[in-house]
mmCIF file of C-alpha atoms in Angstrom:
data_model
loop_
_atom_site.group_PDB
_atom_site.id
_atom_site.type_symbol
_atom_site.label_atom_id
_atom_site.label_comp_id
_atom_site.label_asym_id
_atom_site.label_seq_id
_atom_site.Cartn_x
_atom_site.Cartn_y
_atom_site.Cartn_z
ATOM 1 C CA UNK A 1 84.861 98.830 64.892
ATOM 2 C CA UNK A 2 87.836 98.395 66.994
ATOM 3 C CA UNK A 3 90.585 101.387 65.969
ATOM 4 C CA UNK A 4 93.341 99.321 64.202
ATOM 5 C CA UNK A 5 90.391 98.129 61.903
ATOM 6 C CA UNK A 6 91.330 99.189 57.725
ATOM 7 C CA UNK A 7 87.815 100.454 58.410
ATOM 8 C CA UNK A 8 88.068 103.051 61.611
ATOM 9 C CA UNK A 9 91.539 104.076 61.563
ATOM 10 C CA UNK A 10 91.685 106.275 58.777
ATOM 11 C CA UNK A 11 88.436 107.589 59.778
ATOM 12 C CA UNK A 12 90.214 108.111 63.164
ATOM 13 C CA UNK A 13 93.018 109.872 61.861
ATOM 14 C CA UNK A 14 91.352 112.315 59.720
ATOM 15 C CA UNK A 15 88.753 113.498 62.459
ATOM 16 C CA UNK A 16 92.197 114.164 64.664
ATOM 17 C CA UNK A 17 93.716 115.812 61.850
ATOM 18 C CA UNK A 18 90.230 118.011 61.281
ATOM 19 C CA UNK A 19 90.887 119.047 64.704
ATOM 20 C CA UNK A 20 94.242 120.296 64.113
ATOM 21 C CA UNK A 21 96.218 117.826 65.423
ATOM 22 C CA UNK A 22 99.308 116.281 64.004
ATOM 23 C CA UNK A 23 101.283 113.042 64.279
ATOM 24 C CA UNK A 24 104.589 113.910 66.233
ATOM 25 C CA UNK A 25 107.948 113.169 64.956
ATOM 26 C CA UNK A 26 107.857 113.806 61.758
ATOM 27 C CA UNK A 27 105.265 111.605 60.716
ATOM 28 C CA UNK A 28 102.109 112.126 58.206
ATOM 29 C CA UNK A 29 98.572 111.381 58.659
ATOM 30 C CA UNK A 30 98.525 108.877 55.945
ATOM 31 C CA UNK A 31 101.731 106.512 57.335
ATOM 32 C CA UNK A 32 99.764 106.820 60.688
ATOM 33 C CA UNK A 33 96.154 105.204 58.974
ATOM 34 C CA UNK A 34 97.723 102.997 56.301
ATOM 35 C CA UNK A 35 101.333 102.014 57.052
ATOM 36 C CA UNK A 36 101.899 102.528 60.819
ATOM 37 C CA UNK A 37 100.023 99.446 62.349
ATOM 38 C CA UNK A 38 101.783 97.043 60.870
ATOM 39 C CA UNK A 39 104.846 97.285 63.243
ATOM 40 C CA UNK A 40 103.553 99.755 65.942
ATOM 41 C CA UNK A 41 100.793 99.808 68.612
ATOM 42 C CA UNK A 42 99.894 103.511 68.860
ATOM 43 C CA UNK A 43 101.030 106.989 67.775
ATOM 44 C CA UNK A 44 101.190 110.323 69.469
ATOM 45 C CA UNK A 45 99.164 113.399 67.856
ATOM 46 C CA UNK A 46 99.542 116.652 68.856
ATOM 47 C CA UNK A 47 97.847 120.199 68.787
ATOM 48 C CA UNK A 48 100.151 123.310 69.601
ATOM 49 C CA UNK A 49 98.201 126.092 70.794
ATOM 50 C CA UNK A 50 99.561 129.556 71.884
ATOM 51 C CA UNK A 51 101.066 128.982 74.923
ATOM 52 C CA UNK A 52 101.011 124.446 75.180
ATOM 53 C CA UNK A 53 100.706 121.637 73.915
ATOM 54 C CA UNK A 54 97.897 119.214 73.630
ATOM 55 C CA UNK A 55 98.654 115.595 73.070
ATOM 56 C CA UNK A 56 96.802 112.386 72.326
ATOM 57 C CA UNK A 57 98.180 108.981 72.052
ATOM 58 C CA UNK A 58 95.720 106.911 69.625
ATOM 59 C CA UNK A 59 95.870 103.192 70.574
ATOM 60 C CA UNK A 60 95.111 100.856 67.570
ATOM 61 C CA UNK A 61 96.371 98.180 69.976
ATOM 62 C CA UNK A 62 95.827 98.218 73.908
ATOM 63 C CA UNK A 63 99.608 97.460 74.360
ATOM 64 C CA UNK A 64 102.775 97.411 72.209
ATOM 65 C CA UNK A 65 103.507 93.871 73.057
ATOM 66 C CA UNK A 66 100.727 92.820 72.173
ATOM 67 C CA UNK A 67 99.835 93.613 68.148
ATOM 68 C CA UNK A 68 98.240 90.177 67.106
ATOM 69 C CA UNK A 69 94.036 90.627 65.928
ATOM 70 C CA UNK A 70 93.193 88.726 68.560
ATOM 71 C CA UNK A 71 95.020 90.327 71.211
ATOM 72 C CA UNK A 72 92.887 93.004 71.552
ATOM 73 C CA UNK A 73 89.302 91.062 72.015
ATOM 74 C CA UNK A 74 89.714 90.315 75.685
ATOM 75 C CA UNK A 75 89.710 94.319 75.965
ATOM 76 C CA UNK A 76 86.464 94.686 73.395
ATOM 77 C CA UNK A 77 84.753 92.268 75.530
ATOM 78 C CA UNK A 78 85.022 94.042 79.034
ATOM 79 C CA UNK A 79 84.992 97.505 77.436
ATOM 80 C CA UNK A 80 81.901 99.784 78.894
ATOM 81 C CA UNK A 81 79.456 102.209 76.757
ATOM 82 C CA UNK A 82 80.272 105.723 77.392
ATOM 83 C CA UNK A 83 79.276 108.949 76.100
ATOM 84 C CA UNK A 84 82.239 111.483 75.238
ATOM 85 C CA UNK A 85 80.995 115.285 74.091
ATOM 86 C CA UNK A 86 77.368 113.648 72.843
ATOM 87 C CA UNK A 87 79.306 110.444 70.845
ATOM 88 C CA UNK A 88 79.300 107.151 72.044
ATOM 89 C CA UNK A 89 81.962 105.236 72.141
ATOM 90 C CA UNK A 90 83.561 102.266 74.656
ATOM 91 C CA UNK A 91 86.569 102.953 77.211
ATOM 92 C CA UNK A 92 88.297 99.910 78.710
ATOM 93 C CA UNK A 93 86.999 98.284 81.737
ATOM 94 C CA UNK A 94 88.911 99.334 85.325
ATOM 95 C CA UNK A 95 90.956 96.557 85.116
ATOM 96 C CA UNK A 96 91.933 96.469 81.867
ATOM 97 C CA UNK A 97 92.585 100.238 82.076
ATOM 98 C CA UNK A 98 94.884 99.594 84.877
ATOM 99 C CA UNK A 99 97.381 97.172 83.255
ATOM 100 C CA UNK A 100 97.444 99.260 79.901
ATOM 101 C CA UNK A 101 98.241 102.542 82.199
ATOM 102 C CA UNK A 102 101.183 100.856 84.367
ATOM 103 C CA UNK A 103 102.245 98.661 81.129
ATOM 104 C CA UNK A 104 102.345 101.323 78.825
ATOM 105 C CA UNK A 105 104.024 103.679 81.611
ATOM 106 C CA UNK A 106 106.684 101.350 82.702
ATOM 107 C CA UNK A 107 107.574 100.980 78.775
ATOM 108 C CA UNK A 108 111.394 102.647 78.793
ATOM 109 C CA UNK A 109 111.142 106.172 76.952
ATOM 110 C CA UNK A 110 114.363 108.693 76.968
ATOM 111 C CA UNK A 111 112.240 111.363 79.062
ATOM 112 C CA UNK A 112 109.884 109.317 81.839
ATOM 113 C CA UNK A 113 106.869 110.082 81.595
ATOM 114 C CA UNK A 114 105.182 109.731 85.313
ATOM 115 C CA UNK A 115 101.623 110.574 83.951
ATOM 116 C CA UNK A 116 100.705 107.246 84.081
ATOM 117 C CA UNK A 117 101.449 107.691 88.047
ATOM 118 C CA UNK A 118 98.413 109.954 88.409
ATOM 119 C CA UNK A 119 96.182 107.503 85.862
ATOM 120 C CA UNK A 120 97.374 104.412 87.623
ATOM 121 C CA UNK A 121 96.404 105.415 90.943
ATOM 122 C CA UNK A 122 93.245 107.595 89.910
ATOM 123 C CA UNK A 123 91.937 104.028 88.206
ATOM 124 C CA UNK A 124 92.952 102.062 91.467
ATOM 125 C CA UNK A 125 90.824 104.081 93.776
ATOM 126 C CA UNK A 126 88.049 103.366 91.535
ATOM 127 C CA UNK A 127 87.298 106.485 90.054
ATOM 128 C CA UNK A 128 86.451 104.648 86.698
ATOM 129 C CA UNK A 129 84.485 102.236 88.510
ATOM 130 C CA UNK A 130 85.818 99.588 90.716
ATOM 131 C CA UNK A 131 88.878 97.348 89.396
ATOM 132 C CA UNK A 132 88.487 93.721 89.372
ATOM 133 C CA UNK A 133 91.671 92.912 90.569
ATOM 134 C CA UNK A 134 91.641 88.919 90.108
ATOM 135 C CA UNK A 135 90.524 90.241 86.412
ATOM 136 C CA UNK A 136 93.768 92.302 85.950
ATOM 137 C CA UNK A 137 95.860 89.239 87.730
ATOM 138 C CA UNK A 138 94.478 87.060 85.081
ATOM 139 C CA UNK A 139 95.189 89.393 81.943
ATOM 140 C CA UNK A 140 98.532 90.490 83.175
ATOM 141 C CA UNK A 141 99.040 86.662 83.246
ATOM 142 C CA UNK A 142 97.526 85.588 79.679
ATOM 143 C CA UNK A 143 99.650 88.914 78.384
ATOM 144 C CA UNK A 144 102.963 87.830 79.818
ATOM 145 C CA UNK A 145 103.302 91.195 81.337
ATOM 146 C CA UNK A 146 102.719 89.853 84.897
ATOM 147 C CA UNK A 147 106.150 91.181 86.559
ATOM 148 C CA UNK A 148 105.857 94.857 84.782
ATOM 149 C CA UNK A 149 102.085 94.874 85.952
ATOM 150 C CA UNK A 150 103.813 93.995 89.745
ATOM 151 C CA UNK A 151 106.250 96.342 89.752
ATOM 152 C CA UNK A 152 104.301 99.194 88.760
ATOM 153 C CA UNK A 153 101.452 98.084 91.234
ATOM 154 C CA UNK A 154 104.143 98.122 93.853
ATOM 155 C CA UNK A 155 105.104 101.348 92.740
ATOM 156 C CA UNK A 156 101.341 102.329 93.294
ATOM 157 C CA UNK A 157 101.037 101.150 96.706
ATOM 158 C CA UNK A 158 104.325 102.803 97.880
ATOM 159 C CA UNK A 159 104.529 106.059 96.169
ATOM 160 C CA UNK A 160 101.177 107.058 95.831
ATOM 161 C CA UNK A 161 99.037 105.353 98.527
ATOM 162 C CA UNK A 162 97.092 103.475 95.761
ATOM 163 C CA UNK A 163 94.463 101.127 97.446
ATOM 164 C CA UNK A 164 96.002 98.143 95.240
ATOM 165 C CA UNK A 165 95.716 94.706 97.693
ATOM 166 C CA UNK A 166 99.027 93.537 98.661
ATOM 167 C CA UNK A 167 97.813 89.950 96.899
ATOM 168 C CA UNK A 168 97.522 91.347 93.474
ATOM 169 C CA UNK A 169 101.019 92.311 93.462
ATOM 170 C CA UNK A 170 102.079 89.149 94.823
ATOM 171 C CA UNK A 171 99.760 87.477 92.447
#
């Protein structure tokens, strides 16, 4: 089931929480699996350990903008079988991991966050596979999100070197 599902969030949750991890700001376990996806996309967890601090964003939705059940199938369709510690589960597709990361990184937070720099750019020189770029040109579109997903390729290109073609971001 996708996460988001009243069948795999909870689930979700507690196996987070049975690791030690704990929503951030405030919030409990059980307004993150019952209450929580009705107005938001995702929540942080997090796991404080000696010295740091782990974190974890779980995604019920691939982006905030986007929170409709349908929204979401585009993603499950593309997404590829991988193995993670001995379970299976599905990660998105290049592509569709590339306009979540610069989407989601672009989205205005108090304290910028430039991890999604080092994702973005990782993804783009294909070390998740290669990116179908007319794919991401094509969700970015059907997503409305097409002149975040340019600046933040743009962003790519110049800061970073990222092998993004110049077309994509004029696309």
């Amino acid at each position: 089931d996708a996460i988001g599902t009243s069948t795999s969030l909870g689930p979700a949750v507690d196996v987070l929480v049975s690791c030690g991890m704990t929503p951030t700001l405030g919030v409990s376990a059980w307004y993150v699996a019952e209450y929580a996806p009705a107005f938001m996309h995702s929540q942080n967890f997090e796991l404080i350990e000696r010295d740091r601090s782990l974190q974890l964003d779980l995604h019920w939705h691939a982006l905030a903008r986007c929170r409709q059940a349908e929204d979401d199938d585009e993603f499950w369709a593309h997404a590829q079988a991988v193995t993670l510690h001995g379970v299976a589960t599905r990660q998105l597709d290049p592509a569709d991991a590339l306009l979540s990361v610069v989407v989601h990184g672009l989205f205005w937070n108090p304290v910028p966050g430039y991890r999604w720099v080092l994702d973005g750019a990782l993804i783009a020189r294909g070390e998740r596979g290669p990116v179908d770029f007319a794919r991401l040109v094509e969700e970015a579109r059907r997503r409305r999100v097409s002149t975040s997903v340019a600046d933040g390729l743009s962003y790519l290109r110049r800061v970073v070197g990222a092998p993004v073609p110049a077309a994509t971001v004029r696309a």
